[in-house]
Amino acid sequence: MTTLTVAAPRRAWLTDLPVLLVAVVWGASYLAAKGITTQTTVLAVLVLRFGAVLPALAVAGWGALRGLRAAQWRGAGLLGLILSGIFLLETYGVVHTSATNAGLIISLTMIFTPLAEAAVARIRPSRTFLAAAAVSVAGVVLLTQNGGFTAPSAGDLLMLLAALARTVHVLAMARMKSVRGADALPLTTVQLGSSVVVFALLCVMPGTGAAPWDAAADFGAREWAGLVFLSVFCTLFAFFVQMWAVHRTSPSRVSLLLGTEPLWAATAGIVIGGERLGLLGLSGAVFVLAGTAWGRRATAWTPPGRTAITPRSGAERSPGAPEAPPPIG
């Protein structure tokens, strides 16, 4: 009996550790993207980052890709267009704000998504959840006023729009009938493929910045290391860990661990990136972390027969929705 009691927690930690590592690398992804991307290389970096992982995803899920119905291809392609908008907003946003701000502001998706789900289902959120949302929003206001009360930066506003776009993407995945029943791997592959096509088409338009091959030619060792980190760890590793973990632990546990991402984003920005938060910014960061964590737990108002949507991991989802959304690192 004692052996079984000790073994169970050990097995749980063997599952929890890779999921926690996903949250860590996702948190660090904002600093990594900021380190290798400029205003003129956003599209090039996006093509390189996601174009590099597409062959691996396609090979791993080739059989499932061939089994997708035409309606599923169209639905996944439409979701890919939304996803491309998210990537563009996030990447341009992180270029124009700090990695700490980017990681904390994007965490508002955890608040926006349940609010949107409640609005669609015509369910009034609990007072507890609304209070948590108010704390999070107040935190973002303080965070963006780190140097004094001024207008938020363009990057802060872009990250806020990215959080709203993520909410649209999650709700669309949960409710689009055409993608119901589709496995996560082929669905992710088609969405990322659609996004890369969008980025490549934008690259050939005049005035949109450097071409992918020109940007790659100018990369040094640091930029290549950052690109490998974003492609391999923040995308491939994160996706396959989610697929593996969701079948070995509870969706709530996966969601809870991945919900620590904003904490790691702030840690990476401050400790590794050398970013500094003043008193207002530090207070805002605490408010955002506390508000989003509180909001994730205030789920008593979830409509009967439905499971709360987790915006980043997709580990908890509505019935009939795909197994997991694509990783957005």
mmCIF file of C-alpha atoms in Angstrom:
data_model
loop_
_atom_site.group_PDB
_atom_site.id
_atom_site.type_symbol
_atom_site.label_atom_id
_atom_site.label_comp_id
_atom_site.label_asym_id
_atom_site.label_seq_id
_atom_site.Cartn_x
_atom_site.Cartn_y
_atom_site.Cartn_z
ATOM 1 C CA MET A 1 0.000 0.000 0.000
ATOM 2 C CA THR A 2 2.811 2.385 0.905
ATOM 3 C CA THR A 3 4.584 1.669 -2.354
ATOM 4 C CA LEU A 4 1.490 2.500 -4.377
ATOM 5 C CA THR A 5 0.929 5.701 -2.417
ATOM 6 C CA VAL A 6 4.481 6.875 -3.077
ATOM 7 C CA ALA A 7 4.511 5.789 -6.718
ATOM 8 C CA ALA A 8 1.371 7.678 -7.691
ATOM 9 C CA PRO A 9 2.727 11.149 -6.852
ATOM 10 C CA ARG A 10 5.973 10.285 -8.614
ATOM 11 C CA ARG A 11 4.076 9.351 -11.774
ATOM 12 C CA ALA A 12 2.082 12.565 -11.505
ATOM 13 C CA TRP A 13 5.264 14.645 -11.348
ATOM 14 C CA LEU A 14 6.700 12.801 -14.330
ATOM 15 C CA THR A 15 3.707 14.096 -16.282
ATOM 16 C CA ASP A 16 3.611 17.529 -14.657
ATOM 17 C CA LEU A 17 7.258 18.391 -15.290
ATOM 18 C CA PRO A 18 7.105 18.392 -19.134
ATOM 19 C CA VAL A 19 3.868 20.435 -19.027
ATOM 20 C CA LEU A 20 5.476 22.934 -16.669
ATOM 21 C CA LEU A 21 8.453 23.134 -19.041
ATOM 22 C CA VAL A 22 6.012 24.065 -21.817
ATOM 23 C CA ALA A 23 4.749 26.956 -19.680
ATOM 24 C CA VAL A 24 8.356 28.021 -19.068
ATOM 25 C CA VAL A 25 9.362 28.005 -22.745
ATOM 26 C CA TRP A 26 6.144 29.761 -23.740
ATOM 27 C CA GLY A 27 6.883 32.416 -21.144
ATOM 28 C CA ALA A 28 10.410 32.819 -22.498
ATOM 29 C CA SER A 29 9.146 32.954 -26.099
ATOM 30 C CA TYR A 30 8.334 36.677 -25.863
ATOM 31 C CA LEU A 31 11.897 37.550 -24.939
ATOM 32 C CA ALA A 32 13.249 35.192 -27.619
ATOM 33 C CA ALA A 33 11.020 36.717 -30.302
ATOM 34 C CA LYS A 34 12.005 40.219 -29.232
ATOM 35 C CA GLY A 35 15.683 39.287 -29.420
ATOM 36 C CA ILE A 36 15.609 38.116 -33.041
ATOM 37 C CA THR A 37 12.886 40.293 -34.583
ATOM 38 C CA THR A 38 12.852 43.886 -35.779
ATOM 39 C CA GLN A 39 10.166 46.011 -37.399
ATOM 40 C CA THR A 40 11.424 44.972 -40.856
ATOM 41 C CA THR A 41 11.887 41.234 -40.179
ATOM 42 C CA VAL A 42 8.591 40.270 -38.520
ATOM 43 C CA LEU A 43 7.152 38.502 -41.569
ATOM 44 C CA ALA A 44 10.467 36.866 -42.430
ATOM 45 C CA VAL A 45 10.892 35.479 -38.921
ATOM 46 C CA LEU A 46 7.318 34.138 -38.913
ATOM 47 C CA VAL A 47 7.889 32.345 -42.236
ATOM 48 C CA LEU A 48 11.151 30.853 -40.995
ATOM 49 C CA ARG A 49 9.806 29.917 -37.574
ATOM 50 C CA PHE A 50 6.674 28.083 -38.665
ATOM 51 C CA GLY A 51 7.865 26.971 -42.080
ATOM 52 C CA ALA A 52 10.629 25.035 -40.329
ATOM 53 C CA VAL A 53 8.219 22.934 -38.254
ATOM 54 C CA LEU A 54 5.601 22.225 -40.911
ATOM 55 C CA PRO A 55 7.454 19.300 -42.540
ATOM 56 C CA ALA A 56 7.833 17.536 -39.187
ATOM 57 C CA LEU A 57 4.141 18.006 -38.372
ATOM 58 C CA ALA A 58 3.103 16.880 -41.852
ATOM 59 C CA VAL A 59 5.216 13.731 -41.697
ATOM 60 C CA ALA A 60 4.024 12.863 -38.179
ATOM 61 C CA GLY A 61 0.372 13.262 -39.137
ATOM 62 C CA TRP A 62 0.406 12.341 -42.817
ATOM 63 C CA GLY A 63 -2.194 9.620 -42.507
ATOM 64 C CA ALA A 64 -4.535 11.823 -40.506
ATOM 65 C CA LEU A 65 -4.057 14.691 -42.960
ATOM 66 C CA ARG A 66 -5.135 12.473 -45.845
ATOM 67 C CA GLY A 67 -8.177 11.462 -43.825
ATOM 68 C CA LEU A 68 -9.484 15.008 -43.347
ATOM 69 C CA ARG A 69 -12.755 15.767 -45.091
ATOM 70 C CA ALA A 70 -13.008 18.730 -47.446
ATOM 71 C CA ALA A 71 -15.106 20.645 -44.911
ATOM 72 C CA GLN A 72 -12.447 20.051 -42.258
ATOM 73 C CA TRP A 73 -9.750 21.394 -44.568
ATOM 74 C CA ARG A 74 -11.821 24.515 -45.194
ATOM 75 C CA GLY A 75 -12.595 24.976 -41.507
ATOM 76 C CA ALA A 76 -8.968 24.507 -40.498
ATOM 77 C CA GLY A 77 -7.885 26.914 -43.230
ATOM 78 C CA LEU A 78 -10.278 29.565 -41.909
ATOM 79 C CA LEU A 79 -8.954 29.047 -38.385
ATOM 80 C CA GLY A 80 -5.465 29.415 -39.829
ATOM 81 C CA LEU A 81 -6.354 32.878 -41.119
ATOM 82 C CA ILE A 82 -7.367 33.896 -37.589
ATOM 83 C CA LEU A 83 -4.203 32.296 -36.253
ATOM 84 C CA SER A 84 -2.057 34.260 -38.692
ATOM 85 C CA GLY A 85 -3.625 37.456 -37.357
ATOM 86 C CA ILE A 86 -2.726 36.412 -33.810
ATOM 87 C CA PHE A 87 0.898 35.752 -34.752
ATOM 88 C CA LEU A 88 1.172 39.077 -36.571
ATOM 89 C CA LEU A 89 -0.295 41.062 -33.679
ATOM 90 C CA GLU A 90 1.862 39.252 -31.114
ATOM 91 C CA THR A 91 5.110 39.573 -33.043
ATOM 92 C CA TYR A 92 4.679 43.208 -34.051
ATOM 93 C CA GLY A 93 3.501 43.867 -30.499
ATOM 94 C CA VAL A 94 6.545 42.368 -28.818
ATOM 95 C CA VAL A 95 8.808 44.424 -31.098
ATOM 96 C CA HIS A 96 7.244 47.608 -29.726
ATOM 97 C CA THR A 97 6.909 46.752 -26.036
ATOM 98 C CA SER A 98 8.852 44.863 -23.395
ATOM 99 C CA ALA A 99 8.783 41.072 -23.223
ATOM 100 C CA THR A 100 7.414 41.390 -19.672
ATOM 101 C CA ASN A 101 4.506 43.557 -20.790
ATOM 102 C CA ALA A 102 3.811 41.277 -23.760
ATOM 103 C CA GLY A 103 3.634 38.106 -21.676
ATOM 104 C CA LEU A 104 1.436 39.662 -19.008
ATOM 105 C CA ILE A 105 -0.972 41.518 -21.312
ATOM 106 C CA ILE A 106 -1.561 38.458 -23.503
ATOM 107 C CA SER A 107 -2.597 36.553 -20.372
ATOM 108 C CA LEU A 108 -5.832 38.565 -20.426
ATOM 109 C CA THR A 109 -7.013 35.898 -22.860
ATOM 110 C CA MET A 110 -7.728 33.844 -19.732
ATOM 111 C CA ILE A 111 -10.223 36.540 -18.741
ATOM 112 C CA PHE A 112 -11.576 37.484 -22.170
ATOM 113 C CA THR A 113 -12.342 33.908 -23.246
ATOM 114 C CA PRO A 114 -14.653 32.944 -20.359
ATOM 115 C CA LEU A 115 -16.377 36.350 -20.640
ATOM 116 C CA ALA A 116 -16.964 35.797 -24.352
ATOM 117 C CA GLU A 117 -18.135 32.235 -23.745
ATOM 118 C CA ALA A 118 -20.575 33.516 -21.126
ATOM 119 C CA ALA A 119 -21.871 36.155 -23.542
ATOM 120 C CA VAL A 120 -22.408 33.603 -26.316
ATOM 121 C CA ALA A 121 -24.128 31.198 -23.920
ATOM 122 C CA ARG A 122 -26.104 34.082 -22.381
ATOM 123 C CA ILE A 123 -24.876 33.185 -18.925
ATOM 124 C CA ARG A 124 -24.127 35.887 -16.377
ATOM 125 C CA PRO A 125 -20.595 35.470 -14.944
ATOM 126 C CA SER A 126 -20.316 35.221 -11.192
ATOM 127 C CA ARG A 127 -19.400 38.280 -9.166
ATOM 128 C CA THR A 128 -16.202 36.522 -8.181
ATOM 129 C CA PHE A 129 -15.132 36.134 -11.798
ATOM 130 C CA LEU A 130 -16.056 39.738 -12.632
ATOM 131 C CA ALA A 131 -13.982 40.894 -9.665
ATOM 132 C CA ALA A 132 -11.046 38.819 -10.923
ATOM 133 C CA ALA A 133 -11.459 40.353 -14.379
ATOM 134 C CA ALA A 134 -11.466 43.853 -12.882
ATOM 135 C CA VAL A 135 -8.250 43.108 -10.981
ATOM 136 C CA SER A 136 -6.581 41.849 -14.170
ATOM 137 C CA VAL A 137 -7.623 44.860 -16.220
ATOM 138 C CA ALA A 138 -6.484 47.227 -13.468
ATOM 139 C CA GLY A 139 -3.162 45.394 -13.476
ATOM 140 C CA VAL A 140 -2.695 45.919 -17.215
ATOM 141 C CA VAL A 141 -3.465 49.624 -16.817
ATOM 142 C CA LEU A 142 -0.791 49.927 -14.127
ATOM 143 C CA LEU A 143 1.645 47.775 -16.099
ATOM 144 C CA THR A 144 1.425 50.000 -19.173
ATOM 145 C CA GLN A 145 1.957 53.134 -17.047
ATOM 146 C CA ASN A 146 5.282 51.956 -15.652
ATOM 147 C CA GLY A 147 7.012 55.268 -16.324
ATOM 148 C CA GLY A 148 4.087 57.446 -15.277
ATOM 149 C CA PHE A 149 0.529 57.903 -16.442
ATOM 150 C CA THR A 150 0.820 58.152 -20.230
ATOM 151 C CA ALA A 151 -0.876 56.546 -23.207
ATOM 152 C CA PRO A 152 -0.058 52.834 -23.592
ATOM 153 C CA SER A 153 2.578 52.077 -26.212
ATOM 154 C CA ALA A 154 1.676 50.778 -29.658
ATOM 155 C CA GLY A 155 3.092 47.403 -28.629
ATOM 156 C CA ASP A 156 0.880 47.246 -25.546
ATOM 157 C CA LEU A 157 -2.206 47.920 -27.672
ATOM 158 C CA LEU A 158 -1.176 45.304 -30.234
ATOM 159 C CA MET A 159 -0.764 42.708 -27.481
ATOM 160 C CA LEU A 160 -4.227 43.613 -26.182
ATOM 161 C CA LEU A 161 -5.638 43.072 -29.669
ATOM 162 C CA ALA A 162 -3.753 39.760 -29.836
ATOM 163 C CA ALA A 163 -5.443 38.649 -26.601
ATOM 164 C CA LEU A 164 -8.826 39.473 -28.137
ATOM 165 C CA ALA A 165 -7.880 37.630 -31.342
ATOM 166 C CA ARG A 166 -6.886 34.568 -29.311
ATOM 167 C CA THR A 167 -10.312 34.648 -27.719
ATOM 168 C CA VAL A 168 -11.967 34.666 -31.144
ATOM 169 C CA HIS A 169 -9.776 31.759 -32.233
ATOM 170 C CA VAL A 170 -10.570 29.623 -29.198
ATOM 171 C CA LEU A 171 -14.313 30.200 -29.482
ATOM 172 C CA ALA A 172 -14.231 29.518 -33.219
ATOM 173 C CA MET A 173 -12.423 26.213 -32.657
ATOM 174 C CA ALA A 174 -14.934 25.186 -30.030
ATOM 175 C CA ARG A 175 -17.981 26.036 -32.121
ATOM 176 C CA MET A 176 -17.114 25.412 -35.773
ATOM 177 C CA LYS A 177 -18.981 22.271 -36.794
ATOM 178 C CA SER A 178 -16.676 21.651 -39.744
ATOM 179 C CA VAL A 179 -13.665 20.859 -37.530
ATOM 180 C CA ARG A 180 -15.465 18.750 -34.955
ATOM 181 C CA GLY A 181 -14.023 15.292 -34.714
ATOM 182 C CA ALA A 182 -10.727 16.333 -36.328
ATOM 183 C CA ASP A 183 -7.560 15.176 -34.592
ATOM 184 C CA ALA A 184 -5.329 17.846 -33.121
ATOM 185 C CA LEU A 185 -2.254 17.039 -35.223
ATOM 186 C CA PRO A 186 -3.700 17.468 -38.742
ATOM 187 C CA LEU A 187 -5.821 20.394 -37.596
ATOM 188 C CA THR A 188 -2.719 22.146 -36.264
ATOM 189 C CA THR A 189 -0.741 21.355 -39.406
ATOM 190 C CA VAL A 190 -3.356 22.864 -41.717
ATOM 191 C CA GLN A 191 -3.725 25.958 -39.557
ATOM 192 C CA LEU A 192 0.009 26.598 -39.373
ATOM 193 C CA GLY A 193 0.304 25.892 -43.097
ATOM 194 C CA SER A 194 -2.405 28.467 -43.828
ATOM 195 C CA SER A 195 -0.613 30.966 -41.610
ATOM 196 C CA VAL A 196 2.715 30.447 -43.388
ATOM 197 C CA VAL A 197 0.996 31.013 -46.751
ATOM 198 C CA VAL A 198 -0.400 34.314 -45.433
ATOM 199 C CA PHE A 199 3.021 35.407 -44.172
ATOM 200 C CA ALA A 200 4.724 34.405 -47.433
ATOM 201 C CA LEU A 201 2.177 36.330 -49.527
ATOM 202 C CA LEU A 202 2.633 39.410 -47.341
ATOM 203 C CA CYS A 203 6.416 39.087 -47.702
ATOM 204 C CA VAL A 204 6.261 39.541 -51.488
ATOM 205 C CA MET A 205 4.275 42.768 -51.181
ATOM 206 C CA PRO A 206 6.342 45.963 -51.499
ATOM 207 C CA GLY A 207 7.303 47.703 -48.282
ATOM 208 C CA THR A 208 6.643 44.751 -45.971
ATOM 209 C CA GLY A 209 10.241 44.239 -44.914
ATOM 210 C CA ALA A 210 13.031 41.770 -45.547
ATOM 211 C CA ALA A 211 12.540 38.520 -47.437
ATOM 212 C CA PRO A 212 12.983 35.343 -45.366
ATOM 213 C CA TRP A 213 16.217 34.360 -47.157
ATOM 214 C CA ASP A 214 17.679 37.846 -46.680
ATOM 215 C CA ALA A 215 16.817 37.836 -42.974
ATOM 216 C CA ALA A 216 18.291 34.341 -42.588
ATOM 217 C CA ALA A 217 21.505 35.431 -44.322
ATOM 218 C CA ASP A 218 21.925 38.236 -41.783
ATOM 219 C CA PHE A 219 21.332 35.977 -38.766
ATOM 220 C CA GLY A 220 24.191 35.353 -36.408
ATOM 221 C CA ALA A 221 24.548 32.526 -33.904
ATOM 222 C CA ARG A 222 22.278 34.282 -31.366
ATOM 223 C CA GLU A 223 19.473 34.790 -33.889
ATOM 224 C CA TRP A 224 19.651 31.187 -35.117
ATOM 225 C CA ALA A 225 19.568 29.937 -31.532
ATOM 226 C CA GLY A 226 16.491 32.067 -30.870
ATOM 227 C CA LEU A 227 14.781 30.788 -34.009
ATOM 228 C CA VAL A 228 15.505 27.158 -33.102
ATOM 229 C CA PHE A 229 14.146 27.789 -29.603
ATOM 230 C CA LEU A 230 10.913 29.266 -30.989
ATOM 231 C CA SER A 231 10.452 26.565 -33.629
ATOM 232 C CA VAL A 232 11.553 23.421 -31.829
ATOM 233 C CA PHE A 233 10.741 24.098 -28.189
ATOM 234 C CA CYS A 234 7.889 26.626 -28.277
ATOM 235 C CA THR A 235 6.069 24.895 -31.146
ATOM 236 C CA LEU A 236 6.984 21.233 -31.725
ATOM 237 C CA PHE A 237 7.913 20.327 -28.159
ATOM 238 C CA ALA A 238 4.957 22.237 -26.708
ATOM 239 C CA PHE A 239 2.430 20.672 -29.046
ATOM 240 C CA PHE A 240 3.502 17.077 -28.570
ATOM 241 C CA VAL A 241 3.801 17.454 -24.786
ATOM 242 C CA GLN A 242 0.200 18.689 -24.685
ATOM 243 C CA MET A 243 -0.988 15.748 -26.772
ATOM 244 C CA TRP A 244 0.915 13.366 -24.520
ATOM 245 C CA ALA A 245 -0.101 14.936 -21.206
ATOM 246 C CA VAL A 246 -3.805 15.398 -21.864
ATOM 247 C CA HIS A 247 -4.205 11.599 -21.983
ATOM 248 C CA ARG A 248 -2.170 11.003 -18.815
ATOM 249 C CA THR A 249 -3.529 13.586 -16.407
ATOM 250 C CA SER A 250 -6.646 15.666 -15.897
ATOM 251 C CA PRO A 251 -7.382 18.575 -18.250
ATOM 252 C CA SER A 252 -7.668 20.853 -15.216
ATOM 253 C CA ARG A 253 -4.160 19.942 -14.076
ATOM 254 C CA VAL A 254 -2.701 20.629 -17.526
ATOM 255 C CA SER A 255 -4.577 23.919 -17.633
ATOM 256 C CA LEU A 256 -3.344 24.941 -14.195
ATOM 257 C CA LEU A 257 0.298 24.262 -15.059
ATOM 258 C CA LEU A 258 0.131 26.045 -18.411
ATOM 259 C CA GLY A 259 -1.552 28.958 -16.669
ATOM 260 C CA THR A 260 1.778 29.811 -15.031
ATOM 261 C CA GLU A 261 3.050 31.096 -18.401
ATOM 262 C CA PRO A 262 2.655 34.828 -17.529
ATOM 263 C CA LEU A 263 4.797 34.309 -14.438
ATOM 264 C CA TRP A 264 7.604 32.826 -16.547
ATOM 265 C CA ALA A 265 7.236 35.602 -19.129
ATOM 266 C CA ALA A 266 7.778 38.215 -16.423
ATOM 267 C CA THR A 267 10.646 36.213 -14.932
ATOM 268 C CA ALA A 268 12.413 35.872 -18.301
ATOM 269 C CA GLY A 269 11.961 39.544 -19.140
ATOM 270 C CA ILE A 270 13.280 40.776 -15.802
ATOM 271 C CA VAL A 271 15.959 38.196 -14.944
ATOM 272 C CA ILE A 272 17.316 37.356 -18.406
ATOM 273 C CA GLY A 273 16.279 40.383 -20.442
ATOM 274 C CA GLY A 274 17.255 42.934 -17.802
ATOM 275 C CA GLU A 275 13.902 44.718 -18.070
ATOM 276 C CA ARG A 276 12.982 46.907 -15.124
ATOM 277 C CA LEU A 277 9.569 47.535 -13.626
ATOM 278 C CA GLY A 278 8.950 50.606 -11.511
ATOM 279 C CA LEU A 279 6.536 50.625 -8.621
ATOM 280 C CA LEU A 280 3.501 51.043 -10.901
ATOM 281 C CA GLY A 281 4.682 48.331 -13.265
ATOM 282 C CA LEU A 282 5.485 45.919 -10.475
ATOM 283 C CA SER A 283 2.072 46.519 -8.892
ATOM 284 C CA GLY A 284 0.447 45.949 -12.269
ATOM 285 C CA ALA A 285 2.315 42.676 -12.795
ATOM 286 C CA VAL A 286 1.143 41.410 -9.403
ATOM 287 C CA PHE A 287 -2.445 42.439 -10.188
ATOM 288 C CA VAL A 288 -2.390 40.685 -13.582
ATOM 289 C CA LEU A 289 -0.965 37.460 -12.168
ATOM 290 C CA ALA A 290 -3.370 37.469 -9.224
ATOM 291 C CA GLY A 291 -6.404 38.404 -11.305
ATOM 292 C CA THR A 292 -5.864 35.812 -14.024
ATOM 293 C CA ALA A 293 -5.130 33.071 -11.471
ATOM 294 C CA TRP A 294 -8.256 34.028 -9.519
ATOM 295 C CA GLY A 295 -10.319 34.134 -12.687
ATOM 296 C CA ARG A 296 -9.209 30.653 -13.753
ATOM 297 C CA ARG A 297 -10.577 29.279 -10.503
ATOM 298 C CA ALA A 298 -13.852 31.175 -10.589
ATOM 299 C CA THR A 299 -15.622 28.674 -12.849
ATOM 300 C CA ALA A 300 -18.800 28.052 -10.898
ATOM 301 C CA TRP A 301 -20.806 29.881 -13.568
ATOM 302 C CA THR A 302 -19.783 27.523 -16.406
ATOM 303 C CA PRO A 303 -22.957 26.453 -18.268
ATOM 304 C CA PRO A 304 -24.226 22.970 -17.384
ATOM 305 C CA GLY A 305 -23.015 20.311 -19.769
ATOM 306 C CA ARG A 306 -20.092 22.420 -20.977
ATOM 307 C CA THR A 307 -16.473 22.495 -19.929
ATOM 308 C CA ALA A 308 -14.622 25.737 -19.432
ATOM 309 C CA ILE A 309 -12.389 26.693 -22.326
ATOM 310 C CA THR A 310 -8.696 27.076 -21.617
ATOM 311 C CA PRO A 311 -7.397 29.563 -24.186
ATOM 312 C CA ARG A 312 -3.792 28.488 -24.447
ATOM 313 C CA SER A 313 -3.806 24.744 -24.027
ATOM 314 C CA GLY A 314 -7.257 23.710 -25.138
ATOM 315 C CA ALA A 315 -6.990 20.977 -22.523
ATOM 316 C CA GLU A 316 -10.460 21.784 -21.300
ATOM 317 C CA ARG A 317 -12.925 22.294 -24.109
ATOM 318 C CA SER A 318 -16.514 22.208 -25.178
ATOM 319 C CA PRO A 319 -17.966 18.854 -26.239
ATOM 320 C CA GLY A 320 -17.255 18.092 -29.876
ATOM 321 C CA ALA A 321 -14.376 20.578 -30.120
ATOM 322 C CA PRO A 322 -10.986 19.453 -31.438
ATOM 323 C CA GLU A 323 -8.673 17.717 -28.998
ATOM 324 C CA ALA A 324 -6.302 20.688 -28.669
ATOM 325 C CA PRO A 325 -5.676 23.965 -30.474
ATOM 326 C CA PRO A 326 -2.354 24.658 -32.126
ATOM 327 C CA PRO A 327 0.419 25.876 -29.865
ATOM 328 C CA ILE A 328 0.809 29.622 -29.801
ATOM 329 C CA GLY A 329 4.191 30.255 -28.313
#
